[in-house]
Each structure stands twice: as C-alpha cells, then as structure tokens.
PDB file of C-alpha atoms and ligand atoms in Angstrom:
ATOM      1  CA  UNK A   7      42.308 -15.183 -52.746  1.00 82.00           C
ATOM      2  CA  UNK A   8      45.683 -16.007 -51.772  1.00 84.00           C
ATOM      3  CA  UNK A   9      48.149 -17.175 -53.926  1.00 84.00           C
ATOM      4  CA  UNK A  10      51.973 -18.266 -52.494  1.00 86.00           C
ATOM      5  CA  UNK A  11      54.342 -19.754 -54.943  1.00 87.00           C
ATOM      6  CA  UNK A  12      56.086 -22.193 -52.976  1.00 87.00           C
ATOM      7  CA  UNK A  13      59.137 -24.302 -54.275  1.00 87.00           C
ATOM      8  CA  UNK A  14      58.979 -28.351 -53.314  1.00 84.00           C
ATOM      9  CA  UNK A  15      62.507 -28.694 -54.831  1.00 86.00           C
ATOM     10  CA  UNK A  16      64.520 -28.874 -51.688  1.00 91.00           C
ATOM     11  CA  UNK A  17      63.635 -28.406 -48.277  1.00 94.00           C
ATOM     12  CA  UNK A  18      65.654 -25.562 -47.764  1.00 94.00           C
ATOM     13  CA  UNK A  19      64.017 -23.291 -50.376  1.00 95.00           C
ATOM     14  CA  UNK A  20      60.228 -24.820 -49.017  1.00 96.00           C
ATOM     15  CA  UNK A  21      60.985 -23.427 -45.671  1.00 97.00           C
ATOM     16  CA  UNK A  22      62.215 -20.591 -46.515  1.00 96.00           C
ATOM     17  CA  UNK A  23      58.869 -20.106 -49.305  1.00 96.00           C
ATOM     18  CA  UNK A  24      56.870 -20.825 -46.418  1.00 97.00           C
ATOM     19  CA  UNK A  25      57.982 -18.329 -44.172  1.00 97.00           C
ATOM     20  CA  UNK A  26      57.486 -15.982 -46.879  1.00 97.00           C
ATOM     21  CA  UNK A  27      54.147 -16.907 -47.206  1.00 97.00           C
ATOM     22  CA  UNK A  28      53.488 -16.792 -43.623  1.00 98.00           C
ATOM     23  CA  UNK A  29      54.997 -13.789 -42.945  1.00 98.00           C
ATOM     24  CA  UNK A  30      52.714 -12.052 -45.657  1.00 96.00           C
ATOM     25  CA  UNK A  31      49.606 -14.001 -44.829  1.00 96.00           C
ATOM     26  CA  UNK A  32      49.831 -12.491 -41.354  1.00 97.00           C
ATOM     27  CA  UNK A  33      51.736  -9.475 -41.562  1.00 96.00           C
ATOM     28  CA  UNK A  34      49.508  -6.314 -39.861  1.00 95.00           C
ATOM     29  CA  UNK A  35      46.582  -8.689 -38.167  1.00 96.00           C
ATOM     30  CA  UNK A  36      47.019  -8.827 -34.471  1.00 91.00           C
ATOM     31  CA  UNK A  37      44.193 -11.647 -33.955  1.00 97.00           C
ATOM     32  CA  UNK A  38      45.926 -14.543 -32.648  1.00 97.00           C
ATOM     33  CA  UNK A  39      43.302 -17.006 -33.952  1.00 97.00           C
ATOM     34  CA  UNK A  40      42.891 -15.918 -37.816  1.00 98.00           C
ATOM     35  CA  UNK A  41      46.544 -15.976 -38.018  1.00 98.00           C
ATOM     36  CA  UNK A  42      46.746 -19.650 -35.969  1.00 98.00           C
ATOM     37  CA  UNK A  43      43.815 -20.607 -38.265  1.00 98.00           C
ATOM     38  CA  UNK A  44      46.313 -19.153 -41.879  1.00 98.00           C
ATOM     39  CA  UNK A  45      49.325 -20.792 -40.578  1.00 98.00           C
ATOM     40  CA  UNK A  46      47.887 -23.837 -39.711  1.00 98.00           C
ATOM     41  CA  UNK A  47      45.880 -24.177 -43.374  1.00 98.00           C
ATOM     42  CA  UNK A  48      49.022 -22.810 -45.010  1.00 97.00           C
ATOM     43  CA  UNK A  49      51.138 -24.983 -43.506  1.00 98.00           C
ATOM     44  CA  UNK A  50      48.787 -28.262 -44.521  1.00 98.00           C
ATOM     45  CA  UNK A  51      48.426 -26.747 -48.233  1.00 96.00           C
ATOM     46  CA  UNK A  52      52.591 -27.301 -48.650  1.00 95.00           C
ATOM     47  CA  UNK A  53      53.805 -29.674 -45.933  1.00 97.00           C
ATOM     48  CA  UNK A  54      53.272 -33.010 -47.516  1.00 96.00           C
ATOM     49  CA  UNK A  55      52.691 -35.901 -45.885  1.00 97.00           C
ATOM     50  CA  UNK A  56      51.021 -34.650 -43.133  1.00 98.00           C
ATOM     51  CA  UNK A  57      47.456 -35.720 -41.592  1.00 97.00           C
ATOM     52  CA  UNK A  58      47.324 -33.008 -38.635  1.00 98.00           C
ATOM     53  CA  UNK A  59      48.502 -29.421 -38.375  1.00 98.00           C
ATOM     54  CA  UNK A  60      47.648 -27.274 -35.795  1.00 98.00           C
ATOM     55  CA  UNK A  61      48.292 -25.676 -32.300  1.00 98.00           C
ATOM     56  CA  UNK A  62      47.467 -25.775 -28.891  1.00 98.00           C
ATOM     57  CA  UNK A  63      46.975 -22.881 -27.178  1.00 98.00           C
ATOM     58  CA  UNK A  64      48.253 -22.163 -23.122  1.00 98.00           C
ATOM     59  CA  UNK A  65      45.171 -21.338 -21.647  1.00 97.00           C
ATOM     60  CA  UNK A  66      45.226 -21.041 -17.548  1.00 97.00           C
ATOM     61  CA  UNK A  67      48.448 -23.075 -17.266  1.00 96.00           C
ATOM     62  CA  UNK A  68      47.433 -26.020 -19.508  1.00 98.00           C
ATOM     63  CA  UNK A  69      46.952 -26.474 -23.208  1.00 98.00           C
ATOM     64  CA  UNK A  70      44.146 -26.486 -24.788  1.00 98.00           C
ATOM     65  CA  UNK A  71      43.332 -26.871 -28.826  1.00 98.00           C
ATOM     66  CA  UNK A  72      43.216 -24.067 -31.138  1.00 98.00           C
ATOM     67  CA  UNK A  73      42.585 -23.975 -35.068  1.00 98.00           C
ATOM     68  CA  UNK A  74      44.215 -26.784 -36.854  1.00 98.00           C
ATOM     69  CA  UNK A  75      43.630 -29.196 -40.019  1.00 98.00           C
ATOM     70  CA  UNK A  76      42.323 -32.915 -39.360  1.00 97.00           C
ATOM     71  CA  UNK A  77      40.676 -34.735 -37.392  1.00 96.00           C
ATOM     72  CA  UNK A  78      38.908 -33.710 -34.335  1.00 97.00           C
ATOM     73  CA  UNK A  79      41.468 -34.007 -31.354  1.00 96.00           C
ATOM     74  CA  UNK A  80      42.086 -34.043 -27.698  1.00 95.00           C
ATOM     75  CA  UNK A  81      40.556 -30.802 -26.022  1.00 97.00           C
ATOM     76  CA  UNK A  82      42.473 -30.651 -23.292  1.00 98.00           C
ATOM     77  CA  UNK A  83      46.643 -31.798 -22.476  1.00 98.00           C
ATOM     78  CA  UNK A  84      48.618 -30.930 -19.479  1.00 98.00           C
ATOM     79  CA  UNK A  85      51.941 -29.593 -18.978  1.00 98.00           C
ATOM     80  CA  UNK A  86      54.146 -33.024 -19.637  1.00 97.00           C
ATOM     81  CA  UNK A  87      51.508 -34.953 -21.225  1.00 97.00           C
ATOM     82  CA  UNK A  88      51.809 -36.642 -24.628  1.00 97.00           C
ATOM     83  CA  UNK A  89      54.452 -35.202 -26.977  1.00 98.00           C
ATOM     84  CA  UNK A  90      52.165 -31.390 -27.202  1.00 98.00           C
ATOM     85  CA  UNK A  91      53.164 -31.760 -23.204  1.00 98.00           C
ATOM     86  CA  UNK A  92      56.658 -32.378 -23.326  1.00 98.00           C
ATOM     87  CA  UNK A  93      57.340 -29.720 -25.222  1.00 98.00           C
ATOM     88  CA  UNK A  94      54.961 -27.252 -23.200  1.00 98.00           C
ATOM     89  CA  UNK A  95      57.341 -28.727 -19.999  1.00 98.00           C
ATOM     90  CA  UNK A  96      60.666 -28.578 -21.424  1.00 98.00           C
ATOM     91  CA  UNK A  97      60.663 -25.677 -24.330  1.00 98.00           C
ATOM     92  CA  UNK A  98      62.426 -27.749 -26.368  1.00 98.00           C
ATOM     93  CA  UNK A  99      60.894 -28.925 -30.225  1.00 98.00           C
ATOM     94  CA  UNK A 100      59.808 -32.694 -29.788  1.00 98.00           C
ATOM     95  CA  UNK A 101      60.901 -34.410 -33.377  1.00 98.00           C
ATOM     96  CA  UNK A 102      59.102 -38.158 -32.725  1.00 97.00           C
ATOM     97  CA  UNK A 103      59.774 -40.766 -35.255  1.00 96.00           C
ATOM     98  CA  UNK A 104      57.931 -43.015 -33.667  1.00 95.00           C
ATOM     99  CA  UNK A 105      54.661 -42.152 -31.899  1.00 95.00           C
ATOM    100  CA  UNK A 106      54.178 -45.559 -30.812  1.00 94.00           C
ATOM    101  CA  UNK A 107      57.516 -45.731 -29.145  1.00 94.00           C
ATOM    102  CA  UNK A 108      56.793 -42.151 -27.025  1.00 92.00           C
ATOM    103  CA  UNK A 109      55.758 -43.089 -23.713  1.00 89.00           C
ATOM    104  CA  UNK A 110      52.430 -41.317 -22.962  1.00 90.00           C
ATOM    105  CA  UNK A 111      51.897 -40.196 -26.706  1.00 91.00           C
ATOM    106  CA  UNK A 112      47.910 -38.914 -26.836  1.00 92.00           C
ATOM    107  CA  UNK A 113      46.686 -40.450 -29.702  1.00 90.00           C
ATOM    108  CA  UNK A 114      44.261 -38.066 -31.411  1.00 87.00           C
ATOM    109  CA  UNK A 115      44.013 -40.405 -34.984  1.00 86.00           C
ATOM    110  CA  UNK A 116      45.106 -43.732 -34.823  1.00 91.00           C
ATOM    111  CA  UNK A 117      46.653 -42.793 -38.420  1.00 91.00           C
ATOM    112  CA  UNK A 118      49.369 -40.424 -36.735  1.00 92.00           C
ATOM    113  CA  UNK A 119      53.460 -42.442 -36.688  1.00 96.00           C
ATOM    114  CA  UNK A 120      55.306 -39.490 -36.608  1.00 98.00           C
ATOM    115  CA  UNK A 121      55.293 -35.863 -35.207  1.00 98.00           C
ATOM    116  CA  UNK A 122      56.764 -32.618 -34.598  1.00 98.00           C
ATOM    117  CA  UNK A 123      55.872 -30.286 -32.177  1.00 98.00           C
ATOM    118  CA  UNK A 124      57.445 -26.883 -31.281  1.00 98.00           C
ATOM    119  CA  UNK A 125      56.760 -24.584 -28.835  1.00 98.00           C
ATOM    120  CA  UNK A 126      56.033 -21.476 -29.487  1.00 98.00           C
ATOM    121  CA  UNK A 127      57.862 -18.568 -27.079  1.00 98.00           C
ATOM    122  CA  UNK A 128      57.283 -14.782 -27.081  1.00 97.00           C
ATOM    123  CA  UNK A 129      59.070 -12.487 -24.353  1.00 96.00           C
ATOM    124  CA  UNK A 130      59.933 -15.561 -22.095  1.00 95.00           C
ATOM    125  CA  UNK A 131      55.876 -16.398 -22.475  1.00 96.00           C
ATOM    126  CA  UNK A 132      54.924 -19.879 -23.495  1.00 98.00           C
ATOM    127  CA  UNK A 133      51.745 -19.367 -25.689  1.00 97.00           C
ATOM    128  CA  UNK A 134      50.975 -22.579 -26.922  1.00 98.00           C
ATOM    129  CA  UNK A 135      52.554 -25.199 -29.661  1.00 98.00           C
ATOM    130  CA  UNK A 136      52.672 -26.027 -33.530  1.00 98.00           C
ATOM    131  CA  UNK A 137      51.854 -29.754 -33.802  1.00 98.00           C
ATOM    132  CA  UNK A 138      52.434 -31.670 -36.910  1.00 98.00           C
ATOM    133  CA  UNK A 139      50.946 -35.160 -37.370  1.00 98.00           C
ATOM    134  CA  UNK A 140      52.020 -37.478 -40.221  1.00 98.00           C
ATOM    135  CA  UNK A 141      50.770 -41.060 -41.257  1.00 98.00           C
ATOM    136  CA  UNK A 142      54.557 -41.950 -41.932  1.00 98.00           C
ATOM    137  CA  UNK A 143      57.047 -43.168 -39.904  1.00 96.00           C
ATOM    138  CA  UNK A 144      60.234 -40.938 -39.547  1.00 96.00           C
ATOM    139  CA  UNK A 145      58.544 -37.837 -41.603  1.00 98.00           C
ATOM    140  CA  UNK A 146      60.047 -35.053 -39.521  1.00 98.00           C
ATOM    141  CA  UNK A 147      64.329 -34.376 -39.510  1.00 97.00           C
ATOM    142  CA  UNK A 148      66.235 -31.376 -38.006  1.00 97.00           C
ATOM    143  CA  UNK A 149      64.929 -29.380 -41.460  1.00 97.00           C
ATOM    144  CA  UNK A 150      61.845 -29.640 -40.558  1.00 98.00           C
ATOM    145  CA  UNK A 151      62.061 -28.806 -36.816  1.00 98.00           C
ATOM    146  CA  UNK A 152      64.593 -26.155 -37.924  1.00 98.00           C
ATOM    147  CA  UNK A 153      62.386 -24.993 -40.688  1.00 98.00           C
ATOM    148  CA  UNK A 154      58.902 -24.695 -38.384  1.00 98.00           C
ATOM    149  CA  UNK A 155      60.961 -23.219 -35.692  1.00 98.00           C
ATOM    150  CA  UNK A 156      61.503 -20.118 -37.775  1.00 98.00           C
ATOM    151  CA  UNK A 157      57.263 -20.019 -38.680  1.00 98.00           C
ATOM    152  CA  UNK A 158      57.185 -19.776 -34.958  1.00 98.00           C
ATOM    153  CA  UNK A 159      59.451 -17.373 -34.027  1.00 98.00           C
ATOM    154  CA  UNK A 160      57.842 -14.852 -37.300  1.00 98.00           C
ATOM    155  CA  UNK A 161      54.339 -15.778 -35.910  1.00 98.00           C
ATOM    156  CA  UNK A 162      54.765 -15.689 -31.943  1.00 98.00           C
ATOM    157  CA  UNK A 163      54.405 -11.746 -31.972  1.00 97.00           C
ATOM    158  CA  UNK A 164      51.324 -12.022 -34.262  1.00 97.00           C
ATOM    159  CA  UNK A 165      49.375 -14.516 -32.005  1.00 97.00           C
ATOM    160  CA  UNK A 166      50.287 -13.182 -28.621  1.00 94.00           C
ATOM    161  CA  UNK A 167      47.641 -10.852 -27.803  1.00 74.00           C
TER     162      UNK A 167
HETATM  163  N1  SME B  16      49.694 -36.614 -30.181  1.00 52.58           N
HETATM  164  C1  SME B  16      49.644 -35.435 -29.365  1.00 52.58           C
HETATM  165  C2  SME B  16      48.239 -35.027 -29.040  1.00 52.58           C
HETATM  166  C3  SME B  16      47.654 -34.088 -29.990  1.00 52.58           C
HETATM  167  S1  SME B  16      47.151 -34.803 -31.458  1.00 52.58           S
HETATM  168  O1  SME B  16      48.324 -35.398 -32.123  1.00 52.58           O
HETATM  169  C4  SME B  16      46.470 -33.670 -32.438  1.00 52.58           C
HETATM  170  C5  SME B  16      50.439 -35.634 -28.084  1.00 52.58           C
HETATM  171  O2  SME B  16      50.853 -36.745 -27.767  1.00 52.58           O
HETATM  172  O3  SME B  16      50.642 -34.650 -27.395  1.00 52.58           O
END
C-alpha cells in the first residue's frame, strides 16, 4: 500500500507533494503503462475537482487513449483535434476555461467545463498527453498548468519506452 502525505494548503506546496509522490511512485519501473496508470490514479486521489484524468498516448502519428480515471472516452483523436489535439499539434499546454467555448472540443462526458492538457515531450519525441477534465468552469490557472508540467517532465523518461 501506498501512502503519500500530500498538503492541500496552497497550491504551491500540493504540486510540489505531488511530484514527490510521483516521482517515488514511479521511480525504477520502466513500464510506460503502470506508471501512466499511478500517475493518472495519483493524480485523481489529490487533484480536486476533477472528473477525468488521464493520457493519450501517440501511437502511429495519432493519439490514442491510455490509462486514465472516469468515464469511458474517445478512442481515437488526431493531431489538431479537440483540445488533446491542439496540444499534440502545437506542444504547447492547452489551459481551457471553457470547453464549450473551444471550437472542436471532443466531448467525452457531457459533465466536463474545464480542462488542462499538456503534452508530454522526451528527447524532442511527442509521446502522448496528460488530460485533466473538471465539472467546473475555470478550474485550471497557470499553477496548475505550471504544476502538471513538472509531473510531466519527471514522468516523460519513465513512460517512454
Ligand atoms: N475533451 C478532449 C477529449 C478527451 S476527453 O476529455 C477525455 C478533447 O477535446 O481533446
């Protein structure tokens, strides 16, 4: 059993917790999907607010889904689809207040208003994308895509076999 203690009192010292956590949770395991399927459960247990966390994986040039929390989702998105596309085209995190205001967001569960996604780089290879759903508007800021781009960078070597 794993036990993280993980503070909630500023966002700050959760991110910094969390990568932690993540970094212990997946340090010396090379398989790219028990460590997707950790960091996606680990990030669910202490990201409130959230109704989807997971990643899509580049598989043969378009993405395809991977281990996640929620309900089931789109299998398949290519490159500058939705917001997991946009960020898969540009490299660039994709903080959305608004889903409904996205033009061409995929909606996986009609619940989703808000979402972050970040892609996830490792020696100038795109391997896939974190993508964080939330039922409330607005629930990602600049923390938060600050915060998850630091999981990423920690996990990219670990999930890029
Ligand atoms: N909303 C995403 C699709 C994936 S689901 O949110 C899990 C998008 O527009 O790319």
């Amino acid at each position: 059993m794993y036990e993280f203690t993980v503070s909630a009192d500023s966002k700050a010292e959760l991110y910094r917790d969390l990568h932690a956590a993540l970094d212990a949770l997946t340090e010396g395991e090379h398989d790219a999907i028990a460590n997707m399927a950790n960091a996606a459960a680990l990030i669910a247990q202490y990201l409130p607010d959230l109704n989807w966390s997971g990643f899509y994986r580049m598989v043969a040039g378009e993405l395809v889904v991977g281990p996640f929390l929620g309900k089931p989702a789109c299998i398949r998105i290519a490159v500058g689809d939705g917001v997991c596309g946009a960020a898969a085209k540009t490299l660039e995190t994709q903080l959305v207040e608004d889903v409904h205001a996205f033009p061409g967001h995929i909606a996986c569960d009609a619940a989703s208003r808000s979402e972050l996604v970040v892609p996830i780089v490792h020696e100038d290879r795109l391997i896939g994308v974190l993508d964080l759903d939330s039922p409330s508007a607005a629930r990602f800021d600049a923390q938060d895509a600050a915060g998850c781009e630091a999981l990423m960078t920690l996990l990219a070597p670990r999930i890029a076999a």
